[in-house]
Amino acid sequence: MVVLVALRRNPGCLFRQSAFTRAFPRFLHATAPFAQQDQEVLPQRRSVEYKLRAKGQQFIDFLRVEARGGTGGDGCVSFHREKFVAKGPPNGGNGGRGGHVVIRATSDETMLRRLGRVVVAKRGEHGQGAARHGTNGKDLVIEVPIGTIVREVDADERALARQALLEAEQFGDEDDDERIKREQRWVYYPRMDTAIGDAEEAAGRKNFFREAEKLMDEEDKYMRWLAKKEQRKGPLYVDLTADGQEVVVCTGGAGGHGNPHFLTMDNRSPKWATRGRAGQTRHLELELKTIADIGLVGLPNAGKSTLLGVISNAHPKQAAYAFTTLHPYIGTVDYMDKYQLTVADIPGLIQGAHKNIGLGHAFLRHVERAKLLAYVVDLSGDAPWDDLQVLKDELEAYRPGLTRRQSLIIANKADMAATAKPNLATLQQKFPGLPIIPVSARYDKNIVKLTATLRKLVESIRAESSR
């Protein structure tokens, strides 16, 4: 069996182990079909995975993640100790605040990064003696591309159960044991007995620990009120459209109180402190919608990537087969007077993309923000007007009303004179209301007119939106 595993991992050794071949001919004859099958299947599987991952890195434009703020540090129970100073005062430090979870938009990112199912900020440090407060936990900053939408969603059942458990540990439960609730809330001085106090109350003395518990109950009640007030604001929804724009999605938990917090005129030596509070928890969806002035939409092999490489500084992959572009590309068109336009190349659509045929139409979210839609059709095809109708139908199936946005038609591959000239005339007859610009991206024909028309249309759209 060990030999079989070794041979299947390295089938080439079948032709090098001559002594083994002579000793076990039947065994090798039986394992040869498996080795040949592995050699045939593995390259195919790797080639498919390589293509889907787009050179080893998959394009990510949608994420769902659970974010948690950092837990606050615990307070410290300590007393001042110094020579010739008897019964020094309490000097325990407070715990540090837990770190926040911050999402920041930056121009350095082009896609969402893998974060895992749960992201947690750093917790605050514990307080120490000599009135040394704990430092705040480091904020967790998640950098996302410009155009990312952050929205809060409902949690699943497992997350709700986990959240209920955290709240029970944070605020306590009437059915829980009293000792367990106290251990979850308090930090005690060594050898302190929490059960003490009944005899003192019977003798008419104050129970300072119970007074401290009542004080923390009021604080817990206030924290619940703040949580309900935050919930009444509705779910979080933020659109990050500017470089450097950020939003705090989860706040860190407050640090625990040191024992000086419970110092009163009657109780001069409190021997307890509180633990830090848990941070805020939210379930978020991150959706990237690329911000571009122009969105190129077309069928596979219409020449969108070639056109984008000609008119902009982008260098997408170009090949003579369908679905060469597996994720959106953004290019910048530079003009002589330093005017700039951004153009988004969307993976090819086919008929039935709204039914998840081909690459689907999930990438169409990247043209929702485009000011101008540019339909790229193959003028050398049999019926480019039918291709244009397929594109319009798929856009309308994805989002009703998207086709009413201002648009134009880029008739690519106009260098194929035998079919391009009659097809262009028919296309102009069937769509008289749309401007049609014939170009040849392969030979750089009529590109200047195209870029000038794109600039004119985008400037008019910007002028209307600024009014």
Tab-separated table of C-alpha atoms in Angstrom:
chain	number	residue	atom	x	y	z
A	1	MET	CA	0.000	0.000	0.000
A	2	VAL	CA	2.876	2.393	0.788
A	3	VAL	CA	4.412	1.673	-2.598
A	4	LEU	CA	1.068	2.373	-4.280
A	5	VAL	CA	0.824	5.827	-2.653
A	6	ALA	CA	4.388	6.653	-3.663
A	7	LEU	CA	3.779	5.598	-7.245
A	8	ARG	CA	0.561	7.577	-7.539
A	9	ARG	CA	2.277	10.716	-6.215
A	10	ASN	CA	5.155	10.328	-8.666
A	11	PRO	CA	3.998	8.301	-11.696
A	12	GLY	CA	7.248	8.985	-13.513
A	13	CYS	CA	9.048	6.571	-11.216
A	14	LEU	CA	7.282	3.695	-13.053
A	15	PHE	CA	9.807	4.050	-15.842
A	16	ARG	CA	12.885	4.501	-13.616
A	17	GLN	CA	12.524	1.610	-11.183
A	18	SER	CA	13.728	-1.163	-13.505
A	19	ALA	CA	14.487	-3.623	-10.719
A	20	PHE	CA	11.079	-3.067	-9.166
A	21	THR	CA	9.462	-3.487	-12.591
A	22	ARG	CA	11.001	-6.892	-13.070
A	23	ALA	CA	10.063	-7.988	-9.534
A	24	PHE	CA	6.423	-6.844	-9.524
A	25	PRO	CA	5.112	-6.751	-13.095
A	26	ARG	CA	1.489	-7.504	-12.167
A	27	PHE	CA	1.414	-4.800	-9.508
A	28	LEU	CA	2.682	-2.161	-11.903
A	29	HIS	CA	0.282	-3.256	-14.610
A	30	ALA	CA	-2.614	-2.753	-12.196
A	31	THR	CA	-1.468	0.716	-10.985
A	32	ALA	CA	-0.583	2.123	-14.416
A	33	PRO	CA	-4.202	3.145	-15.340
A	34	PHE	CA	-4.546	5.091	-12.076
A	35	ALA	CA	-1.275	6.931	-12.668
A	36	GLN	CA	-2.288	7.785	-16.228
A	37	GLN	CA	-5.686	9.023	-15.026
A	38	ASP	CA	-4.053	11.289	-12.439
A	39	GLN	CA	-1.750	12.713	-15.085
A	40	GLU	CA	-4.731	13.579	-17.284
A	41	VAL	CA	-7.013	15.047	-14.585
A	42	LEU	CA	-4.571	17.120	-12.559
A	43	PRO	CA	-3.484	19.527	-15.336
A	44	GLN	CA	-7.091	20.146	-16.313
A	45	ARG	CA	-8.153	20.867	-12.751
A	46	ARG	CA	-5.226	23.195	-12.157
A	47	SER	CA	-5.855	25.097	-15.383
A	48	VAL	CA	-9.504	25.719	-14.437
A	49	GLU	CA	-8.596	26.847	-10.919
A	50	TYR	CA	-5.856	29.094	-12.320
A	51	LYS	CA	-8.286	30.778	-14.695
A	52	LEU	CA	-10.973	31.301	-12.074
A	53	ARG	CA	-8.467	32.729	-9.625
A	54	ALA	CA	-7.113	35.180	-12.231
A	55	LYS	CA	-3.373	34.543	-11.920
A	56	GLY	CA	-3.530	33.125	-8.445
A	57	GLN	CA	-5.583	35.909	-6.806
A	58	GLN	CA	-9.352	35.930	-6.875
A	59	PHE	CA	-11.114	39.261	-7.325
A	60	ILE	CA	-13.276	39.963	-4.274
A	61	ASP	CA	-16.010	42.591	-4.371
A	62	PHE	CA	-18.370	41.205	-1.706
A	63	LEU	CA	-17.693	40.112	1.872
A	64	ARG	CA	-19.758	39.229	4.915
A	65	VAL	CA	-17.963	39.480	8.241
A	66	GLU	CA	-18.662	39.671	11.960
A	67	ALA	CA	-16.819	42.596	13.599
A	68	ARG	CA	-16.173	42.896	17.314
A	69	GLY	CA	-14.699	45.748	19.265
A	70	GLY	CA	-11.951	44.965	21.713
A	71	THR	CA	-12.770	44.060	25.312
A	72	GLY	CA	-11.772	46.600	27.925
A	73	GLY	CA	-8.969	45.867	30.354
A	74	ASP	CA	-9.683	44.921	33.971
A	75	GLY	CA	-9.276	47.361	36.824
A	76	CYS	CA	-6.627	46.778	39.471
A	77	VAL	CA	-6.966	46.320	43.233
A	78	SER	CA	-3.882	47.870	44.839
A	79	PHE	CA	-2.873	49.938	47.856
A	80	HIS	CA	-0.066	52.392	48.373
A	81	ARG	CA	2.904	50.831	50.125
A	82	GLU	CA	5.696	53.010	51.409
A	83	LYS	CA	8.036	53.069	54.369
A	84	PHE	CA	6.658	54.953	57.373
A	85	VAL	CA	3.230	55.221	55.694
A	86	ALA	CA	0.733	52.990	57.432
A	87	LYS	CA	-2.436	51.873	55.674
A	88	GLY	CA	-1.814	53.636	52.398
A	89	PRO	CA	-4.766	54.683	50.222
A	90	PRO	CA	-6.022	52.613	47.263
A	91	ASN	CA	-4.106	53.275	44.046
A	92	GLY	CA	-5.264	50.645	41.556
A	93	GLY	CA	-5.370	51.822	37.938
A	94	ASN	CA	-8.328	51.614	35.580
A	95	GLY	CA	-8.326	49.241	32.643
A	96	GLY	CA	-7.770	50.542	29.134
A	97	ARG	CA	-10.535	50.858	26.562
A	98	GLY	CA	-10.785	48.151	23.942
A	99	GLY	CA	-9.846	48.978	20.371
A	100	HIS	CA	-12.382	50.158	17.802
A	101	VAL	CA	-13.019	48.490	14.435
A	102	VAL	CA	-12.586	51.135	11.734
A	103	ILE	CA	-13.202	50.773	7.997
A	104	ARG	CA	-11.274	53.279	5.879
A	105	ALA	CA	-11.432	53.935	2.141
A	106	THR	CA	-8.132	54.310	0.346
A	107	SER	CA	-7.021	54.703	-3.249
A	108	ASP	CA	-4.228	52.167	-2.678
A	109	GLU	CA	-6.678	49.235	-2.685
A	110	THR	CA	-8.443	47.891	-5.761
A	111	MET	CA	-10.436	45.037	-4.227
A	112	LEU	CA	-11.612	43.760	-0.866
A	113	ARG	CA	-9.184	41.664	1.143
A	114	ARG	CA	-9.998	38.358	2.762
A	115	LEU	CA	-10.763	38.988	6.431
A	116	GLY	CA	-12.121	35.707	7.753
A	117	ARG	CA	-15.508	35.255	9.333
A	118	VAL	CA	-14.714	37.251	12.487
A	119	VAL	CA	-12.462	40.292	12.972
A	120	VAL	CA	-11.674	41.438	16.516
A	121	ALA	CA	-9.823	44.538	17.686
A	122	LYS	CA	-7.183	44.392	20.403
A	123	ARG	CA	-8.333	44.419	24.003
A	124	GLY	CA	-7.265	47.112	26.454
A	125	GLU	CA	-4.497	46.497	28.927
A	126	HIS	CA	-5.251	45.826	32.582
A	127	GLY	CA	-4.720	48.491	35.172
A	128	GLN	CA	-1.722	48.218	37.477
A	129	GLY	CA	-0.675	49.418	40.884
A	130	ALA	CA	0.640	52.890	41.689
A	131	ALA	CA	-2.323	54.406	39.794
A	132	ARG	CA	-1.060	53.175	36.434
A	133	HIS	CA	-3.979	52.977	34.041
A	134	GLY	CA	-3.990	50.438	31.224
A	135	THR	CA	-3.394	51.666	27.697
A	136	ASN	CA	-6.205	51.563	25.183
A	137	GLY	CA	-6.341	48.661	22.773
A	138	LYS	CA	-5.069	49.265	19.255
A	139	ASP	CA	-7.789	50.047	16.742
A	140	LEU	CA	-8.309	47.538	13.939
A	141	VAL	CA	-8.264	49.546	10.691
A	142	ILE	CA	-9.615	47.715	7.640
A	143	GLU	CA	-8.655	49.422	4.391
A	144	VAL	CA	-11.093	49.039	1.507
A	145	PRO	CA	-11.259	50.509	-2.011
A	146	ILE	CA	-13.083	53.732	-2.711
A	147	GLY	CA	-16.698	52.963	-3.563
A	148	THR	CA	-17.226	50.322	-0.877
A	149	ILE	CA	-20.647	50.159	0.760
A	150	VAL	CA	-20.752	49.084	4.418
A	151	ARG	CA	-24.136	47.848	5.600
A	152	GLU	CA	-25.274	46.096	8.761
A	153	VAL	CA	-27.228	42.858	8.361
A	154	ASP	CA	-29.049	40.496	10.671
A	155	ALA	CA	-27.049	37.757	12.336
A	156	ASP	CA	-27.703	34.081	11.837
A	157	GLU	CA	-28.973	31.807	14.626
A	158	ARG	CA	-25.535	30.713	15.789
A	159	ALA	CA	-24.320	34.302	16.010
A	160	LEU	CA	-27.464	35.327	17.916
A	161	ALA	CA	-26.924	32.545	20.442
A	162	ARG	CA	-23.295	33.590	20.871
A	163	GLN	CA	-24.317	37.231	21.319
A	164	ALA	CA	-26.917	36.281	23.934
A	165	LEU	CA	-24.253	34.377	25.836
A	166	LEU	CA	-21.931	37.389	25.772
A	167	GLU	CA	-24.694	39.676	27.023
A	168	ALA	CA	-25.527	37.234	29.796
A	169	GLU	CA	-21.892	37.255	30.840
A	170	GLN	CA	-21.755	41.037	30.581
A	171	PHE	CA	-24.914	42.032	32.426
A	172	GLY	CA	-25.670	38.842	34.340
A	173	ASP	CA	-28.773	36.670	34.485
A	174	GLU	CA	-31.185	36.252	37.369
A	175	ASP	CA	-31.126	32.482	37.021
A	176	ASP	CA	-27.338	32.284	37.264
A	177	ASP	CA	-25.529	31.557	40.446
A	178	GLU	CA	-24.711	34.685	42.438
A	179	ARG	CA	-21.077	33.726	42.854
A	180	ILE	CA	-20.569	33.174	39.096
A	181	LYS	CA	-22.110	36.564	38.295
A	182	ARG	CA	-19.828	38.246	40.745
A	183	GLU	CA	-16.723	36.582	39.356
A	184	GLN	CA	-17.673	37.763	35.874
A	185	ARG	CA	-17.948	41.334	37.069
A	186	TRP	CA	-15.463	41.804	39.891
A	187	VAL	CA	-11.754	41.558	40.561
A	188	TYR	CA	-11.052	40.826	44.214
A	189	TYR	CA	-8.204	41.567	46.539
A	190	PRO	CA	-6.398	38.346	47.613
A	191	ARG	CA	-8.177	36.442	50.376
A	192	MET	CA	-11.272	38.608	50.159
A	193	ASP	CA	-14.499	36.777	51.005
A	194	THR	CA	-17.514	37.946	49.006
A	195	ALA	CA	-19.925	36.184	51.372
A	196	ILE	CA	-19.018	38.484	54.243
A	197	GLY	CA	-21.515	41.141	55.163
A	198	ASP	CA	-24.613	39.392	56.541
A	199	ALA	CA	-23.381	39.530	60.112
A	200	GLU	CA	-22.360	43.131	59.696
A	201	GLU	CA	-25.776	44.053	58.395
A	202	ALA	CA	-27.420	42.313	61.353
A	203	ALA	CA	-25.237	44.378	63.664
A	204	GLY	CA	-26.279	47.601	61.924
A	205	ARG	CA	-23.095	48.068	59.941
A	206	LYS	CA	-22.911	48.995	56.253
A	207	ASN	CA	-22.170	46.396	53.611
A	208	PHE	CA	-19.799	48.341	51.367
A	209	PHE	CA	-19.563	45.598	48.748
A	210	ARG	CA	-23.313	45.550	48.224
A	211	GLU	CA	-23.282	49.313	47.862
A	212	ALA	CA	-20.655	48.916	45.157
A	213	GLU	CA	-22.843	46.297	43.451
A	214	LYS	CA	-25.798	48.680	43.445
A	215	LEU	CA	-23.569	51.331	41.899
A	216	MET	CA	-22.535	48.953	39.099
A	217	ASP	CA	-26.160	47.882	38.574
A	218	GLU	CA	-27.004	51.499	37.824
A	219	GLU	CA	-24.091	51.664	35.394
A	220	ASP	CA	-25.270	48.458	33.681
A	221	LYS	CA	-28.732	49.952	33.370
A	222	TYR	CA	-27.273	53.049	31.740
A	223	MET	CA	-25.236	50.909	29.306
A	224	ARG	CA	-28.403	49.034	28.299
A	225	TRP	CA	-30.127	52.349	27.666
A	226	LEU	CA	-27.249	53.465	25.442
A	227	ALA	CA	-27.420	50.168	23.496
A	228	LYS	CA	-31.163	50.587	22.904
A	229	LYS	CA	-30.629	54.188	21.833
A	230	GLU	CA	-28.049	53.012	19.300
A	231	GLN	CA	-30.451	50.382	17.963
A	232	ARG	CA	-33.181	52.973	17.419
A	233	LYS	CA	-30.920	54.733	14.909
A	234	GLY	CA	-31.406	51.810	12.545
A	235	PRO	CA	-28.866	49.543	10.877
A	236	LEU	CA	-25.546	50.967	9.785
A	237	TYR	CA	-25.257	52.000	6.132
A	238	VAL	CA	-22.269	53.991	4.892
A	239	ASP	CA	-21.031	54.638	1.357
A	240	LEU	CA	-17.292	55.335	1.327
A	241	THR	CA	-16.799	57.489	-1.755
A	242	ALA	CA	-13.742	59.615	-0.849
A	243	ASP	CA	-10.114	58.801	-0.178
A	244	GLY	CA	-9.462	58.748	3.569
A	245	GLN	CA	-13.140	58.572	4.524
A	246	GLU	CA	-13.635	56.212	7.464
A	247	VAL	CA	-16.352	54.946	9.760
A	248	VAL	CA	-16.194	53.329	13.208
A	249	VAL	CA	-18.341	50.224	12.858
A	250	CYS	CA	-17.704	48.742	16.336
A	251	THR	CA	-16.642	50.596	19.450
A	252	GLY	CA	-14.371	49.023	22.025
A	253	GLY	CA	-15.588	48.089	25.476
A	254	ALA	CA	-14.971	50.402	28.413
A	255	GLY	CA	-12.160	49.547	30.785
A	256	GLY	CA	-12.845	48.320	34.296
A	257	HIS	CA	-12.689	50.586	37.336
A	258	GLY	CA	-9.793	50.388	39.759
A	259	ASN	CA	-10.499	50.207	43.499
A	260	PRO	CA	-10.109	54.023	43.998
A	261	HIS	CA	-13.407	54.352	42.075
A	262	PHE	CA	-15.224	52.824	45.065
A	263	LEU	CA	-13.534	54.944	47.697
A	264	THR	CA	-16.070	56.689	49.982
A	265	MET	CA	-15.983	58.584	53.240
A	266	ASP	CA	-17.040	55.430	55.064
A	267	ASN	CA	-15.087	52.813	53.090
A	268	ARG	CA	-11.450	53.908	52.999
A	269	SER	CA	-10.003	50.615	51.693
A	270	PRO	CA	-12.175	49.058	48.935
A	271	LYS	CA	-10.797	45.638	48.064
A	272	TRP	CA	-12.472	45.148	44.691
A	273	ALA	CA	-12.356	46.411	41.125
A	274	THR	CA	-14.423	45.690	37.998
A	275	ARG	CA	-13.574	43.831	34.822
A	276	GLY	CA	-13.588	45.421	31.384
A	277	ARG	CA	-16.734	45.398	29.277
A	278	ALA	CA	-17.123	43.541	26.022
A	279	GLY	CA	-16.868	45.511	22.780
A	280	GLN	CA	-19.667	46.154	20.326
A	281	THR	CA	-20.546	43.386	17.872
A	282	ARG	CA	-21.979	43.890	14.393
A	283	HIS	CA	-22.561	41.731	11.348
A	284	LEU	CA	-21.546	43.582	8.214
A	285	GLU	CA	-21.656	43.250	4.454
A	286	LEU	CA	-18.957	44.944	2.402
A	287	GLU	CA	-19.873	45.499	-1.241
A	288	LEU	CA	-17.534	47.134	-3.714
A	289	LYS	CA	-19.124	49.241	-6.436
A	290	THR	CA	-16.383	50.722	-8.550
A	291	ILE	CA	-16.611	54.455	-9.166
A	292	ALA	CA	-15.961	55.186	-12.845
A	293	ASP	CA	-17.153	57.795	-15.306
A	294	ILE	CA	-17.732	55.308	-18.117
A	295	GLY	CA	-18.699	51.635	-18.014
A	296	LEU	CA	-17.871	49.365	-20.965
A	297	VAL	CA	-20.520	46.681	-21.445
A	298	GLY	CA	-20.383	44.063	-24.175
A	299	LEU	CA	-20.517	40.417	-25.129
A	300	PRO	CA	-17.415	38.216	-24.851
A	301	ASN	CA	-14.832	38.834	-27.594
A	302	ALA	CA	-16.310	42.228	-28.462
A	303	GLY	CA	-12.894	43.840	-27.927
A	304	LYS	CA	-13.528	45.680	-24.635
A	305	SER	CA	-10.132	44.855	-23.120
A	306	THR	CA	-8.307	45.841	-26.316
A	307	LEU	CA	-10.242	49.086	-26.453
A	308	LEU	CA	-9.500	49.857	-22.802
A	309	GLY	CA	-5.792	49.232	-23.366
A	310	VAL	CA	-5.794	51.635	-26.324
A	311	ILE	CA	-7.630	54.579	-24.766
A	312	SER	CA	-6.322	54.357	-21.181
A	313	ASN	CA	-3.309	53.426	-19.077
A	314	ALA	CA	-4.760	50.011	-18.137
A	315	HIS	CA	-3.235	46.773	-19.423
A	316	PRO	CA	-5.894	44.051	-19.151
A	317	LYS	CA	-5.320	40.591	-20.518
A	318	GLN	CA	-6.159	40.277	-24.229
A	319	ALA	CA	-6.743	37.015	-26.073
A	320	ALA	CA	-8.874	35.572	-28.879
A	321	TYR	CA	-11.193	33.510	-26.690
A	322	ALA	CA	-14.273	34.210	-24.609
A	323	PHE	CA	-14.154	35.368	-20.989
A	324	THR	CA	-10.579	36.585	-21.096
A	325	THR	CA	-11.542	39.268	-18.555
A	326	LEU	CA	-12.637	37.621	-15.315
A	327	HIS	CA	-12.891	40.712	-13.131
A	328	PRO	CA	-13.350	44.453	-13.710
A	329	TYR	CA	-10.457	46.663	-14.784
A	330	ILE	CA	-10.267	50.401	-14.226
A	331	GLY	CA	-8.332	52.622	-16.618
A	332	THR	CA	-7.673	56.355	-16.712
A	333	VAL	CA	-7.920	58.332	-19.957
A	334	ASP	CA	-5.441	61.238	-19.948
A	335	TYR	CA	-5.889	64.281	-22.169
A	336	MET	CA	-3.369	66.906	-23.225
A	337	ASP	CA	-4.821	69.549	-20.873
A	338	LYS	CA	-4.497	67.117	-17.893
A	339	TYR	CA	-8.194	66.300	-17.942
A	340	GLN	CA	-8.911	62.706	-16.850
A	341	LEU	CA	-11.693	60.166	-17.232
A	342	THR	CA	-12.024	56.752	-15.591
A	343	VAL	CA	-13.291	53.800	-17.619
A	344	ALA	CA	-14.399	50.433	-16.183
A	345	ASP	CA	-14.126	47.246	-18.250
A	346	ILE	CA	-16.760	44.739	-17.124
A	347	PRO	CA	-16.484	40.974	-17.862
A	348	GLY	CA	-18.485	39.867	-20.879
A	349	LEU	CA	-22.229	39.291	-20.655
A	350	ILE	CA	-24.137	36.631	-22.540
A	351	GLN	CA	-27.807	35.959	-22.962
A	352	GLY	CA	-29.194	34.523	-19.730
A	353	ALA	CA	-26.537	36.063	-17.502
A	354	HIS	CA	-29.266	37.024	-14.999
A	355	LYS	CA	-29.814	33.249	-14.584
A	356	ASN	CA	-26.121	32.874	-13.616
A	357	ILE	CA	-25.124	31.635	-17.080
A	358	GLY	CA	-21.513	32.341	-18.003
A	359	LEU	CA	-19.986	34.605	-15.356
A	360	GLY	CA	-23.435	35.827	-14.341
A	361	HIS	CA	-24.141	39.522	-13.963
A	362	ALA	CA	-22.816	40.000	-10.432
A	363	PHE	CA	-20.071	42.241	-11.838
A	364	LEU	CA	-22.686	44.649	-13.168
A	365	ARG	CA	-22.690	46.313	-9.754
A	366	HIS	CA	-19.559	48.063	-10.974
A	367	VAL	CA	-21.460	49.971	-13.685
A	368	GLU	CA	-24.238	51.155	-11.370
A	369	ARG	CA	-22.223	54.277	-10.527
A	370	ALA	CA	-21.027	54.911	-14.088
A	371	LYS	CA	-22.204	58.238	-15.469
A	372	LEU	CA	-22.131	56.958	-19.047
A	373	LEU	CA	-22.768	53.469	-20.436
A	374	ALA	CA	-20.772	52.473	-23.505
A	375	TYR	CA	-22.129	49.433	-25.367
A	376	VAL	CA	-19.265	47.727	-27.202
A	377	VAL	CA	-20.506	45.582	-30.118
A	378	ASP	CA	-18.645	43.517	-32.678
A	379	LEU	CA	-19.364	45.162	-36.025
A	380	SER	CA	-17.947	42.177	-37.908
A	381	GLY	CA	-20.517	39.786	-36.445
A	382	ASP	CA	-23.635	38.461	-38.082
A	383	ALA	CA	-26.131	40.661	-36.238
A	384	PRO	CA	-24.585	43.292	-33.907
A	385	TRP	CA	-28.026	44.835	-33.335
A	386	ASP	CA	-29.153	41.577	-31.732
A	387	ASP	CA	-26.065	41.652	-29.507
A	388	LEU	CA	-26.970	45.169	-28.424
A	389	GLN	CA	-30.507	44.094	-27.592
A	390	VAL	CA	-29.150	41.219	-25.485
A	391	LEU	CA	-27.023	43.682	-23.514
A	392	LYS	CA	-29.981	45.966	-22.910
A	393	ASP	CA	-32.167	43.067	-21.784
A	394	GLU	CA	-29.518	41.819	-19.330
A	395	LEU	CA	-28.996	45.290	-17.862
A	396	GLU	CA	-32.722	45.732	-17.438
A	397	ALA	CA	-33.027	42.280	-15.830
A	398	TYR	CA	-30.260	43.180	-13.398
A	399	ARG	CA	-31.711	46.551	-12.405
A	400	PRO	CA	-34.839	48.046	-13.976
A	401	GLY	CA	-34.219	51.511	-15.344
A	402	LEU	CA	-30.471	51.076	-15.817
A	403	THR	CA	-30.809	51.222	-19.602
A	404	ARG	CA	-32.395	54.687	-19.383
A	405	ARG	CA	-29.027	56.108	-18.368
A	406	GLN	CA	-27.206	58.161	-20.997
A	407	SER	CA	-25.248	55.867	-23.308
A	408	LEU	CA	-23.549	55.463	-26.662
A	409	ILE	CA	-22.565	52.604	-28.980
A	410	ILE	CA	-18.944	51.791	-29.783
A	411	ALA	CA	-18.933	49.717	-32.970
A	412	ASN	CA	-15.615	47.896	-32.702
A	413	LYS	CA	-13.765	45.898	-35.386
A	414	ALA	CA	-14.775	48.352	-38.107
A	415	ASP	CA	-11.654	47.343	-40.054
A	416	MET	CA	-13.527	44.260	-41.328
A	417	ALA	CA	-14.883	46.190	-44.300
A	418	ALA	CA	-16.739	43.281	-45.913
A	419	THR	CA	-19.305	43.036	-43.133
A	420	ALA	CA	-18.723	46.168	-41.049
A	421	LYS	CA	-20.067	48.715	-43.541
A	422	PRO	CA	-23.527	47.151	-44.108
A	423	ASN	CA	-23.835	46.241	-40.422
A	424	LEU	CA	-23.074	49.825	-39.414
A	425	ALA	CA	-25.834	51.126	-41.681
A	426	THR	CA	-28.338	48.647	-40.253
A	427	LEU	CA	-27.276	49.472	-36.689
A	428	GLN	CA	-27.793	53.182	-37.275
A	429	GLN	CA	-31.208	52.473	-38.730
A	430	LYS	CA	-32.348	50.300	-35.810
A	431	PHE	CA	-31.003	52.619	-33.057
A	432	PRO	CA	-31.341	56.175	-34.361
A	433	GLY	CA	-31.443	57.740	-30.893
A	434	LEU	CA	-28.015	56.547	-29.774
A	435	PRO	CA	-24.701	57.989	-30.982
A	436	ILE	CA	-22.673	55.316	-32.775
A	437	ILE	CA	-18.899	55.590	-33.171
A	438	PRO	CA	-17.175	53.002	-35.404
A	439	VAL	CA	-13.627	52.229	-34.268
A	440	SER	CA	-10.898	49.644	-34.733
A	441	ALA	CA	-9.153	49.086	-31.408
A	442	ARG	CA	-6.680	46.697	-32.997
A	443	TYR	CA	-5.379	49.266	-35.495
A	444	ASP	CA	-6.085	52.434	-33.419
A	445	LYS	CA	-8.593	53.771	-35.942
A	446	ASN	CA	-10.975	56.599	-34.985
A	447	ILE	CA	-9.761	56.522	-31.350
A	448	VAL	CA	-9.298	60.305	-31.160
A	449	LYS	CA	-12.908	60.911	-32.133
A	450	LEU	CA	-14.031	58.338	-29.546
A	451	THR	CA	-12.104	59.915	-26.671
A	452	ALA	CA	-13.299	63.383	-27.646
A	453	THR	CA	-16.922	62.214	-27.722
A	454	LEU	CA	-16.550	60.475	-24.357
A	455	ARG	CA	-15.172	63.638	-22.798
A	456	LYS	CA	-17.942	65.787	-24.255
A	457	LEU	CA	-20.669	63.503	-22.919
A	458	VAL	CA	-19.122	63.140	-19.456
A	459	GLU	CA	-18.617	66.902	-19.137
A	460	SER	CA	-22.269	67.503	-19.973
A	461	ILE	CA	-23.353	64.928	-17.397
A	462	ARG	CA	-21.127	66.469	-14.732
A	463	ALA	CA	-22.469	69.929	-15.526
A	464	GLU	CA	-26.072	68.735	-15.152
A	465	SER	CA	-25.357	66.954	-11.867
A	466	SER	CA	-23.659	70.049	-10.404
A	467	ARG	CA	-26.714	72.258	-10.981
